[in-house]
Structures are given as C-alpha cells and as structure tokens.
C-alpha cells in the first residue's frame, strides 16, 4: 500500500539497498505510512464533518426560534428615524463611508438571514423609504451561497440611480468595498472595514445585526458631545 503514496524521493529511500533497515525504510517512515495512522486521520476528518453537519442543524433550529424576535425588533425600529444610519455610523469599525451617509438615512429596514441552507449561505436585505430620491429600488438583497468550503456564489444587490446625486454616490460606492453600499453592490462576499483586519460581512452579520442599539446610542452620544 505504501508504494502508491508519497513523493518518488521517499519511495526511492525505501527501495535503496544502502542505509535502510531490513525490510526497507526506517521506523519513522513505517509509522507515517502505516494504514493504522491513515485510518485514524480519516476517522478524525469524518467526525469533523459530522460535527459540522450537526452544528448547522442546531444553528438552523435556533435561527428559526430567533426569527420572530428579529421581526418584532425590526418593526419597532422602523419608528426610530434614521436608526440604521445611526447604528452603522456609530460602529467603531467605521462601516459607513462619509459619501453615503445621506443615502443611509433612507434605510428603514435591515435584515440578515443566516444559514438559509445547510452550507451556511446567507442574505442581507435592505429596504429604503418611499421618499428616497437617490435610488429607484425600494428593496435590495445581497445573497452569498456557499457550495463548499472554498467555493461561493455572490448575487450582488442592484442599485439604480434616480438622480445625479444618486449617481455620484453609486460611483463612489463602486470604488470601494469599505462602505455599506459598496459592499452591497460588490460581487465579493467579504469586503473590508475602514479598520484594517476586520471583514465587513462578519462585522455586519455577527456584531451589528445581533445588537445594533448600543451603536445607535454611541453615535448620538458622540454627536451630542461634539
């Protein structure tokens, strides 16, 4: 079995007649190439895969339990003017870029749906107010579908300018993923925040979306103090 695996240089050492021990190969090579070791590693990998499958099942179950509360929270926050703009601007990782603040004022709802399949795919939906004169769309969605650990498909949100000012904002957004609108319309899933080392999608989904109220408060406290 060992002769069919490993680099040819290692096989050459096994077959050499000079320094090798009787039977070919050193004790170390025999251990590293043993079927018992390979079987043990395979079992570990299979258990990891099973663990991941069970974890996603549990996560999906709790996502369903949390959904009614996310919906209830969203309905309440619609009555707070400029809530999502304030929360996005108030995050310490600077999710929002200065050029888009006026556009973010029109966001009345931000929704994240995690684990929409068993691969951990997700989608982010943003709804704009009816008096938004910057863009034609009133609702946009960015969806990231994971096919496996390394392959993904990104369906970027589509925003169409409804005015010259809207065109200027979108032109700036297309030039950077370090912004809310820039990330939404980008065909990249991750993006970066203005604070180096932080992935935009992770911060948005795992932090801001989970509890946005402290960032709303922080934004207005900083504004009042200035």
Coordinates of N, CA and C in Angstrom, one line a residue:
X1 N 0.8 -1.2 0.0 CA 0.0 0.0 0.0 C 0.9 1.2 0.0
X2 N 2.0 1.2 0.7 CA 2.9 2.4 0.8 C 3.5 2.8 -0.5
X3 N 3.7 1.8 -1.4 CA 4.4 2.1 -2.7 C 3.6 3.0 -3.6
X4 N 2.3 3.2 -3.4 CA 1.5 4.0 -4.2 C 1.3 5.4 -3.7
X5 N 1.8 5.7 -2.5 CA 1.6 7.1 -1.9 C 2.9 7.7 -1.6
X6 N 2.9 9.1 -1.5 CA 4.1 9.8 -1.2 C 4.9 10.1 -2.3
X7 N 5.9 11.1 -2.2 CA 6.7 11.5 -3.3 C 7.7 10.4 -3.7
X8 N 8.1 10.5 -5.0 CA 9.0 9.4 -5.5 C 10.3 9.4 -4.7
X9 N 10.8 10.5 -4.2 CA 12.0 10.5 -3.5 C 11.9 9.6 -2.2
X10 N 10.8 9.7 -1.6 CA 10.6 8.8 -0.4 C 10.5 7.4 -0.8
X11 N 9.9 7.1 -1.9 CA 9.8 5.7 -2.3 C 11.2 5.2 -2.7
X12 N 12.1 6.1 -3.2 CA 13.4 5.7 -3.6 C 14.2 5.3 -2.3
X13 N 14.0 6.0 -1.2 CA 14.7 5.7 0.0 C 14.3 4.3 0.5
X14 N 13.0 4.0 0.4 CA 12.5 2.7 0.9 C 13.2 1.6 0.1
X15 N 13.4 1.8 -1.2 CA 13.9 0.7 -2.1 C 15.4 0.6 -2.1
X16 N 16.1 1.6 -1.5 CA 17.5 1.6 -1.6 C 18.1 0.5 -0.8
X17 N 19.4 0.0 -1.2 CA 20.0 -1.1 -0.6 C 21.1 -0.7 0.4
X18 N 21.3 0.7 0.6 CA 22.5 1.1 1.3 C 22.2 1.2 2.8
X19 N 21.5 2.3 3.3 CA 21.4 2.5 4.7 C 20.1 2.0 5.3
X20 N 19.1 1.6 4.5 CA 17.9 1.2 5.1 C 17.9 0.0 5.9
X21 N 17.1 -0.1 6.9 CA 17.0 -1.2 7.8 C 16.4 -2.4 7.0
X22 N 16.5 -3.5 7.6 CA 15.9 -4.7 7.0 C 14.4 -4.6 6.7
X23 N 14.0 -4.9 5.5 CA 12.6 -4.8 5.2 C 12.3 -3.5 4.5
X24 N 13.3 -2.6 4.4 CA 13.1 -1.3 3.7 C 12.5 -0.3 4.5
X25 N 13.1 0.9 4.5 CA 12.5 2.1 5.2 C 12.8 2.1 6.7
X26 N 12.9 3.3 7.2 CA 13.1 3.5 8.6 C 11.8 3.3 9.4
X27 N 12.0 3.2 10.8 CA 10.8 3.0 11.6 C 9.9 4.2 11.5
X28 N 10.5 5.4 11.4 CA 9.7 6.6 11.2 C 8.8 6.6 10.0
X29 N 9.4 6.1 8.9 CA 8.7 6.1 7.6 C 7.6 5.0 7.7
X30 N 7.9 3.9 8.4 CA 6.8 2.9 8.5 C 5.6 3.4 9.3
X31 N 5.9 4.2 10.4 CA 4.8 4.7 11.2 C 4.0 5.7 10.4
X32 N 4.7 6.7 9.7 CA 4.0 7.7 8.9 C 3.2 7.1 7.8
X33 N 3.6 6.0 7.2 CA 2.9 5.4 6.1 C 2.0 4.2 6.5
X34 N 1.8 4.0 7.8 CA 1.0 2.9 8.3 C -0.4 3.1 8.0
X35 N -1.1 2.0 7.7 CA -2.6 2.0 7.5 C -3.3 2.5 8.7
X36 N -2.8 2.1 9.9 CA -3.5 2.5 11.2 C -3.5 4.0 11.3
X37 N -2.4 4.6 11.0 CA -2.3 6.1 11.1 C -3.2 6.8 10.1
X38 N -3.2 6.3 8.9 CA -4.1 6.8 7.9 C -5.6 6.7 8.3
X39 N -5.9 5.5 8.8 CA -7.3 5.2 9.2 C -7.7 6.2 10.4
X40 N -6.8 6.4 11.3 CA -7.1 7.3 12.4 C -7.4 8.7 11.9
X41 N -6.5 9.2 11.0 CA -6.7 10.5 10.5 C -8.0 10.6 9.7
X42 N -8.4 9.6 9.0 CA -9.6 9.6 8.2 C -10.8 9.7 9.2
X43 N -10.8 8.9 10.3 CA -11.9 8.9 11.2 C -12.0 10.3 11.9
X44 N -10.9 11.0 12.1 CA -11.0 12.3 12.7 C -11.6 13.3 11.7
X45 N -11.3 13.2 10.4 CA -11.9 14.0 9.4 C -13.4 13.7 9.3
X46 N -13.8 12.5 9.3 CA -15.2 12.1 9.3 C -16.0 12.7 10.5
X47 N -15.4 12.6 11.6 CA -16.0 13.2 12.8 C -16.2 14.7 12.7
X48 N -15.2 15.3 12.2 CA -15.3 16.8 12.0 C -16.4 17.1 11.1
X49 N -16.6 16.4 10.0 CA -17.7 16.6 9.0 C -19.0 16.4 9.7
X50 N -19.1 15.3 10.5 CA -20.4 15.0 11.2 C -20.7 16.1 12.2
X51 N -19.6 16.6 12.9 CA -19.8 17.7 13.9 C -20.4 18.9 13.2
X52 N -19.8 19.3 12.0 CA -20.2 20.4 11.3 C -21.7 20.3 10.9
X53 N -22.1 19.1 10.4 CA -23.5 18.9 10.0 C -24.4 19.1 11.2
X54 N -24.0 18.5 12.3 CA -24.9 18.6 13.5 C -25.0 20.1 14.0
X55 N -23.9 20.8 13.9 CA -23.8 22.2 14.3 C -24.8 23.0 13.5
X56 N -24.7 22.8 12.1 CA -25.6 23.6 11.3 C -27.1 23.3 11.5
X57 N -27.4 22.1 11.8 CA -28.8 21.7 12.2 C -29.2 22.4 13.4
X58 N -28.4 22.5 14.4 CA -28.7 23.2 15.7 C -28.8 24.7 15.4
X59 N -27.9 25.2 14.6 CA -27.9 26.6 14.3 C -29.2 27.0 13.6
X60 N -29.6 26.2 12.6 CA -30.8 26.5 11.8 C -32.0 26.4 12.7
X61 N -32.1 25.5 13.7 CA -33.2 25.4 14.6 C -33.3 26.7 15.4
X62 N -32.2 27.1 15.9 CA -32.2 28.3 16.8 C -32.5 29.6 15.9
X63 N -32.0 29.6 14.7 CA -32.3 30.7 13.8 C -33.8 30.8 13.6
X64 N -34.5 29.7 13.5 CA -36.0 29.8 13.4 C -36.6 30.3 14.7
X65 N -36.1 29.9 15.8 CA -36.6 30.4 17.1 C -36.4 31.9 17.3
X66 N -35.3 32.4 16.8 CA -35.0 33.8 16.9 C -35.7 34.7 15.9
X67 N -36.1 34.1 14.8 CA -36.7 34.9 13.7 C -37.8 35.8 14.1
X68 N -38.8 35.3 14.9 CA -39.9 36.2 15.3 C -39.5 37.4 16.1
X69 N -38.4 37.2 16.9 CA -37.9 38.3 17.7 C -37.2 39.3 16.8
X70 N -36.4 38.8 15.9 CA -35.8 39.8 14.9 C -36.9 40.6 14.2
X71 N -38.0 39.9 13.8 CA -39.0 40.6 13.0 C -39.7 41.6 13.9
X72 N -39.9 41.3 15.2 CA -40.6 42.2 16.1 C -39.7 43.4 16.3
X73 N -38.4 43.1 16.5 CA -37.4 44.2 16.7 C -37.4 45.1 15.5
X74 N -37.4 44.5 14.3 CA -37.4 45.3 13.1 C -38.6 46.3 13.0
X75 N -39.8 45.8 13.3 CA -41.0 46.6 13.3 C -40.9 47.8 14.2
X76 N -40.4 47.5 15.4 CA -40.2 48.6 16.4 C -39.2 49.6 15.9
X77 N -38.1 49.2 15.3 CA -37.1 50.1 14.9 C -37.5 51.0 13.7
X78 N -38.5 50.6 13.0 CA -38.9 51.4 11.9 C -39.5 52.7 12.4
X79 N -39.9 52.8 13.6 CA -40.4 54.0 14.2 C -39.4 54.9 14.8
X80 N -38.1 54.6 14.7 CA -37.0 55.4 15.1 C -36.3 56.0 13.9
X81 N -36.5 57.3 13.7 CA -36.0 57.9 12.5 C -34.5 57.8 12.4
X82 N -34.0 57.3 11.2 CA -32.6 57.2 10.9 C -31.9 56.2 11.8
X83 N -32.6 55.2 12.3 CA -32.0 54.2 13.2 C -30.8 53.5 12.6
X84 N -31.0 52.9 11.4 CA -29.9 52.1 10.8 C -28.7 53.0 10.4
X85 N -29.0 54.2 9.9 CA -27.9 55.1 9.6 C -27.1 55.4 10.8
X86 N -27.7 55.7 11.9 CA -27.0 56.0 13.2 C -26.2 54.8 13.7
X87 N -26.8 53.6 13.6 CA -26.1 52.4 14.1 C -24.9 52.1 13.2
X88 N -25.1 52.2 11.9 CA -24.0 51.9 11.0 C -22.8 52.9 11.2
X89 N -23.2 54.2 11.4 CA -22.2 55.2 11.5 C -21.6 55.2 12.9
X90 N -22.3 54.6 13.9 CA -21.8 54.6 15.2 C -20.9 53.4 15.6
X91 N -20.8 52.5 14.6 CA -20.0 51.3 14.9 C -18.5 51.7 14.9
X92 N -17.7 51.2 15.9 CA -16.3 51.6 16.0 C -15.5 51.2 14.8
X93 N -15.9 50.2 14.0 CA -15.1 49.7 12.9 C -15.4 50.5 11.6
X94 N -16.2 51.6 11.8 CA -16.5 52.6 10.7 C -17.0 51.9 9.5
X95 N -18.2 51.2 9.6 CA -18.8 50.5 8.5 C -19.2 51.5 7.4
X96 N -19.7 52.7 7.8 CA -20.2 53.6 6.8 C -19.1 54.6 6.3
X97 N -19.2 54.9 5.0 CA -18.3 55.9 4.5 C -19.0 57.3 4.4
X98 N -18.2 58.4 4.6 CA -18.9 59.7 4.6 C -19.7 60.0 3.4
X99 N -19.4 59.5 2.2 CA -20.1 59.9 1.0 C -21.5 59.3 0.9
X100 N -21.8 58.2 1.8 CA -23.0 57.5 1.7 C -24.0 57.8 2.8
X101 N -23.6 58.7 3.8 CA -24.4 58.9 5.0 C -25.8 59.4 4.6
X102 N -25.9 60.3 3.6 CA -27.2 60.7 3.2 C -28.1 59.6 2.7
X103 N -27.5 58.7 2.0 CA -28.3 57.5 1.5 C -28.7 56.6 2.6
X104 N -27.9 56.4 3.6 CA -28.2 55.5 4.7 C -29.3 56.1 5.5
X105 N -29.5 57.4 5.5 CA -30.7 58.0 6.2 C -32.0 57.4 5.7
X106 N -32.0 56.9 4.5 CA -33.3 56.4 3.9 C -33.5 54.9 4.2
X107 N -32.6 54.3 4.9 CA -32.8 52.8 5.2 C -33.8 52.7 6.4
X108 N -34.9 52.0 6.1 CA -35.9 51.8 7.2 C -35.9 50.4 7.7
X109 N -35.2 49.5 7.0 CA -35.1 48.2 7.5 C -33.9 47.5 7.0
X110 N -33.2 46.8 7.9 CA -32.0 46.0 7.5 C -32.3 44.6 8.1
X111 N -32.2 43.6 7.3 CA -32.5 42.2 7.7 C -31.4 41.3 7.3
X112 N -30.9 40.4 8.1 CA -30.0 39.4 7.8 C -30.6 38.0 8.1
X113 N -30.5 37.2 7.1 CA -31.0 35.8 7.2 C -29.8 34.8 7.1
X114 N -29.5 34.2 8.2 CA -28.3 33.3 8.2 C -28.7 31.9 7.9
X115 N -27.7 31.1 7.4 CA -27.9 29.6 7.3 C -29.2 29.3 6.5
X116 N -29.3 29.9 5.3 CA -30.5 29.7 4.5 C -30.5 28.3 3.9
X117 N -29.3 27.6 4.0 CA -29.2 26.3 3.5 C -28.2 25.6 4.5
X118 N -27.9 24.3 4.2 CA -27.0 23.6 5.1 C -25.6 23.8 4.9
X119 N -25.2 24.7 4.0 CA -23.9 25.1 3.8 C -23.5 26.4 4.5
X120 N -24.5 27.0 5.1 CA -24.2 28.3 5.8 C -24.4 29.5 5.0
X121 N -25.1 29.4 3.9 CA -25.3 30.6 3.0 C -26.1 31.6 3.7
X122 N -26.1 32.9 3.3 CA -26.8 34.0 3.9 C -27.2 35.0 3.0
X123 N -28.2 35.9 3.4 CA -28.6 37.0 2.6 C -28.8 38.2 3.5
X124 N -28.6 39.4 2.9 CA -28.8 40.7 3.6 C -29.7 41.5 2.8
X125 N -30.8 41.9 3.4 CA -31.9 42.7 2.7 C -31.9 44.1 3.3
X126 N -31.9 45.1 2.4 CA -32.0 46.5 2.9 C -33.2 47.1 2.2
X127 N -34.1 47.8 3.0 CA -35.3 48.5 2.4 C -35.1 50.0 2.6
X128 N -35.5 50.7 1.6 CA -35.4 52.2 1.6 C -36.8 52.8 1.7
X129 N -36.8 54.0 2.3 CA -38.1 54.7 2.5 C -38.7 55.1 1.1
X130 N -40.0 55.4 1.1 CA -40.6 55.8 -0.2 C -40.2 57.2 -0.6
X131 N -39.7 58.0 0.3 CA -39.2 59.4 -0.1 C -37.8 59.4 -0.5
X132 N -37.2 58.2 -0.7 CA -35.8 58.1 -1.2 C -35.7 58.6 -2.7
X133 N -35.1 59.7 -2.9 CA -35.0 60.2 -4.3 C -33.6 59.9 -4.9
X134 N -32.8 59.1 -4.2 CA -31.5 58.8 -4.7 C -31.5 57.5 -5.6
X135 N -32.2 56.5 -5.3 CA -32.2 55.3 -6.0 C -33.7 54.9 -6.4
X136 N -33.8 54.1 -7.5 CA -35.1 53.7 -7.9 C -35.6 52.5 -7.1
X137 N -34.7 51.7 -6.6 CA -35.1 50.5 -5.9 C -35.6 50.9 -4.4
X138 N -36.6 50.1 -4.0 CA -37.0 50.3 -2.6 C -36.6 49.2 -1.7
X139 N -36.1 48.1 -2.3 CA -35.6 46.9 -1.6 C -34.5 46.3 -2.4
X140 N -33.4 46.0 -1.8 CA -32.3 45.3 -2.4 C -31.8 44.1 -1.6
X141 N -31.3 43.1 -2.2 CA -30.8 41.9 -1.5 C -29.5 41.5 -2.0
X142 N -28.5 41.2 -1.1 CA -27.3 40.6 -1.5 C -27.3 39.2 -0.9
X143 N -27.0 38.2 -1.7 CA -27.0 36.8 -1.3 C -25.7 36.1 -1.6
X144 N -25.2 35.4 -0.6 CA -23.9 34.7 -0.7 C -24.3 33.2 -0.5
X145 N -24.0 32.4 -1.5 CA -24.3 31.0 -1.5 C -23.0 30.2 -1.4
X146 N -22.8 29.4 -0.4 CA -21.6 28.6 -0.3 C -21.9 27.2 -0.9
X147 N -21.0 26.8 -1.8 CA -21.2 25.4 -2.4 C -20.3 24.4 -1.6
X148 N -19.2 24.9 -1.1 CA -18.4 24.0 -0.3 C -17.4 25.0 0.5
X149 N -16.4 24.5 1.1 CA -15.6 25.3 2.0 C -14.8 26.4 1.2
X150 N -14.6 26.2 -0.1 CA -13.8 27.2 -0.8 C -14.5 27.8 -2.0
X151 N -15.7 27.3 -2.3 CA -16.5 27.8 -3.5 C -17.7 28.5 -3.1
X152 N -17.9 29.7 -3.6 CA -19.1 30.5 -3.2 C -19.7 31.2 -4.5
X153 N -20.9 31.6 -4.4 CA -21.6 32.4 -5.5 C -22.2 33.6 -4.8
X154 N -21.9 34.8 -5.4 CA -22.3 36.0 -4.8 C -23.3 36.7 -5.8
X155 N -24.5 36.9 -5.3 CA -25.5 37.7 -6.1 C -25.6 39.1 -5.5
X156 N -24.9 40.0 -6.1 CA -24.8 41.4 -5.6 C -26.2 42.1 -5.7
X157 N -26.4 43.0 -4.8 CA -27.6 43.9 -4.8 C -27.5 44.8 -6.0
X158 N -28.6 45.2 -6.6 CA -28.6 46.1 -7.7 C -29.2 47.4 -7.3
X159 N -28.5 48.5 -7.4 CA -29.0 49.8 -7.1 C -28.9 50.7 -8.4
X160 N -30.0 51.4 -8.7 CA -30.0 52.2 -9.9 C -30.3 53.6 -9.5
X161 N -29.4 54.5 -9.9 CA -29.6 55.9 -9.5 C -30.8 56.6 -10.1
X162 N -31.5 57.4 -9.2 CA -32.7 58.1 -9.7 C -32.5 59.6 -9.8
X163 N -31.2 60.0 -9.6 CA -30.9 61.4 -9.7 C -29.4 61.5 -9.9
X164 N -28.9 62.7 -10.2 CA -27.5 63.0 -10.4 C -26.7 62.7 -9.1
X165 N -27.3 63.1 -8.0 CA -26.7 62.9 -6.7 C -26.6 61.4 -6.4
X166 N -27.6 60.7 -6.8 CA -27.6 59.2 -6.6 C -26.5 58.6 -7.4
X167 N -26.3 59.1 -8.6 CA -25.2 58.6 -9.5 C -23.8 58.9 -8.9
X168 N -23.7 60.0 -8.3 CA -22.4 60.3 -7.6 C -22.1 59.4 -6.5
X169 N -23.1 59.1 -5.7 CA -23.0 58.2 -4.5 C -22.6 56.8 -5.0
X170 N -23.3 56.3 -6.0 CA -23.0 55.0 -6.5 C -21.6 54.9 -7.2
X171 N -21.2 56.0 -7.8 CA -19.9 56.0 -8.4 C -18.8 55.9 -7.3
X172 N -19.0 56.5 -6.2 CA -18.1 56.4 -5.1 C -18.2 55.0 -4.5
X173 N -19.4 54.5 -4.4 CA -19.5 53.1 -3.8 C -18.9 52.1 -4.6
X174 N -18.9 52.2 -5.9 CA -18.3 51.2 -6.8 C -16.8 51.2 -6.6
X175 N -16.2 52.3 -6.1 CA -14.8 52.4 -6.0 C -14.2 51.8 -4.7
X176 N -15.1 51.4 -3.8 CA -14.6 50.8 -2.5 C -15.6 49.9 -1.9
X177 N -15.1 48.8 -1.3 CA -16.0 47.9 -0.5 C -16.0 48.3 0.9
X178 N -15.3 49.4 1.3 CA -15.2 49.8 2.7 C -16.4 50.8 2.9
X179 N -17.6 50.3 2.6 CA -18.8 51.1 2.8 C -20.0 50.2 2.7
X180 N -21.1 50.6 3.2 CA -22.3 49.8 3.2 C -22.8 49.5 1.8
X181 N -22.9 50.6 1.1 CA -23.4 50.5 -0.3 C -22.4 49.8 -1.2
X182 N -21.1 50.1 -0.9 CA -20.1 49.4 -1.7 C -20.0 47.9 -1.5
X183 N -20.3 47.5 -0.3 CA -20.3 46.0 0.0 C -21.6 45.4 -0.7
X184 N -22.7 46.1 -0.6 CA -23.9 45.5 -1.1 C -23.9 45.3 -2.6
X185 N -23.3 46.2 -3.3 CA -23.3 46.1 -4.8 C -22.0 45.3 -5.3
X186 N -21.1 45.0 -4.4 CA -19.9 44.2 -4.8 C -20.2 42.8 -5.0
X187 N -19.5 42.2 -5.9 CA -19.6 40.7 -6.1 C -18.6 39.9 -5.3
X188 N -18.0 40.6 -4.3 CA -17.2 39.9 -3.3 C -18.0 39.7 -2.0
X189 N -17.8 38.6 -1.4 CA -18.6 38.3 -0.2 C -18.1 39.0 1.1
X190 N -16.8 39.1 1.2 CA -16.2 39.5 2.4 C -16.1 41.1 2.6
X191 N -15.3 41.7 1.7 CA -15.1 43.1 1.9 C -14.3 43.4 3.1
X192 N -13.9 44.7 3.3 CA -13.2 45.1 4.5 C -13.8 46.3 5.1
X193 N -13.5 46.5 6.4 CA -14.0 47.7 7.0 C -12.8 48.8 7.0
X194 N -13.1 50.0 7.4 CA -12.1 51.0 7.4 C -11.0 50.7 8.4
X195 N -11.4 49.9 9.4 CA -10.4 49.4 10.4 C -9.8 48.1 9.9
X196 N -8.5 48.2 9.6 CA -7.9 47.0 8.9 C -8.0 45.8 9.7
X197 N -8.1 44.6 9.0 CA -8.2 43.3 9.7 C -9.6 42.8 10.0
X198 N -10.6 43.6 9.7 CA -12.0 43.2 10.0 C -12.8 43.1 8.7
X199 N -13.4 41.9 8.6 CA -14.2 41.6 7.4 C -15.6 42.3 7.5
X200 N -16.0 43.0 6.5 CA -17.2 43.8 6.6 C -18.4 42.8 6.9
X201 N -18.5 41.7 6.1 CA -19.7 40.9 6.2 C -19.7 40.2 7.6
X202 N -18.6 39.9 8.2 CA -18.6 39.3 9.5 C -19.0 40.3 10.6
X203 N -18.5 41.5 10.5 CA -18.9 42.5 11.5 C -20.4 42.9 11.3
X204 N -20.9 43.0 10.1 CA -22.3 43.3 9.9 C -23.2 42.2 10.4
X205 N -22.9 41.0 10.1 CA -23.8 39.8 10.5 C -23.6 39.4 11.9
X206 N -22.4 39.3 12.4 CA -22.1 38.7 13.7 C -22.2 39.7 14.9
X207 N -22.0 41.0 14.5 CA -22.0 42.0 15.6 C -23.1 43.0 15.5
X208 N -23.0 43.9 14.5 CA -24.0 44.9 14.4 C -25.5 44.4 14.3
X209 N -25.7 43.4 13.5 CA -27.0 42.9 13.3 C -27.6 42.3 14.6
X210 N -26.7 41.6 15.4 CA -27.1 40.9 16.6 C -27.7 41.9 17.6
X211 N -27.0 43.0 17.8 CA -27.5 44.0 18.7 C -27.0 45.4 18.3
X212 N -27.8 46.1 17.5 CA -27.4 47.4 16.9 C -27.7 48.6 17.8
X213 N -28.5 48.4 18.9 CA -28.9 49.5 19.7 C -27.7 50.2 20.4
X214 N -26.7 49.5 20.9 CA -25.6 50.2 21.5 C -24.8 51.2 20.5
X215 N -24.8 50.8 19.3 CA -24.1 51.6 18.3 C -24.9 52.8 17.9
X216 N -26.2 52.7 17.9 CA -27.1 53.8 17.7 C -26.9 54.8 18.8
X217 N -26.9 54.3 20.1 CA -26.7 55.2 21.2 C -25.3 55.9 21.2
X218 N -24.3 55.1 20.8 CA -22.9 55.6 20.8 C -22.8 56.8 19.7
X219 N -23.5 56.6 18.6 CA -23.5 57.6 17.6 C -24.1 58.9 18.1
X220 N -25.2 58.9 18.8 CA -25.9 60.1 19.2 C -25.1 60.7 20.4
X221 N -24.5 59.9 21.2 CA -23.7 60.4 22.3 C -22.5 61.2 21.8
X222 N -21.9 60.6 20.8 CA -20.7 61.3 20.2 C -21.2 62.6 19.5
X223 N -22.3 62.5 18.9 CA -22.8 63.7 18.2 C -23.2 64.8 19.2
X224 N -23.8 64.4 20.3 CA -24.2 65.4 21.3 C -22.9 66.0 22.0
X225 N -21.9 65.2 22.1 CA -20.7 65.7 22.8 C -19.8 66.6 21.9
X226 N -20.0 66.5 20.6 CA -19.2 67.3 19.7 C -19.7 68.7 19.5

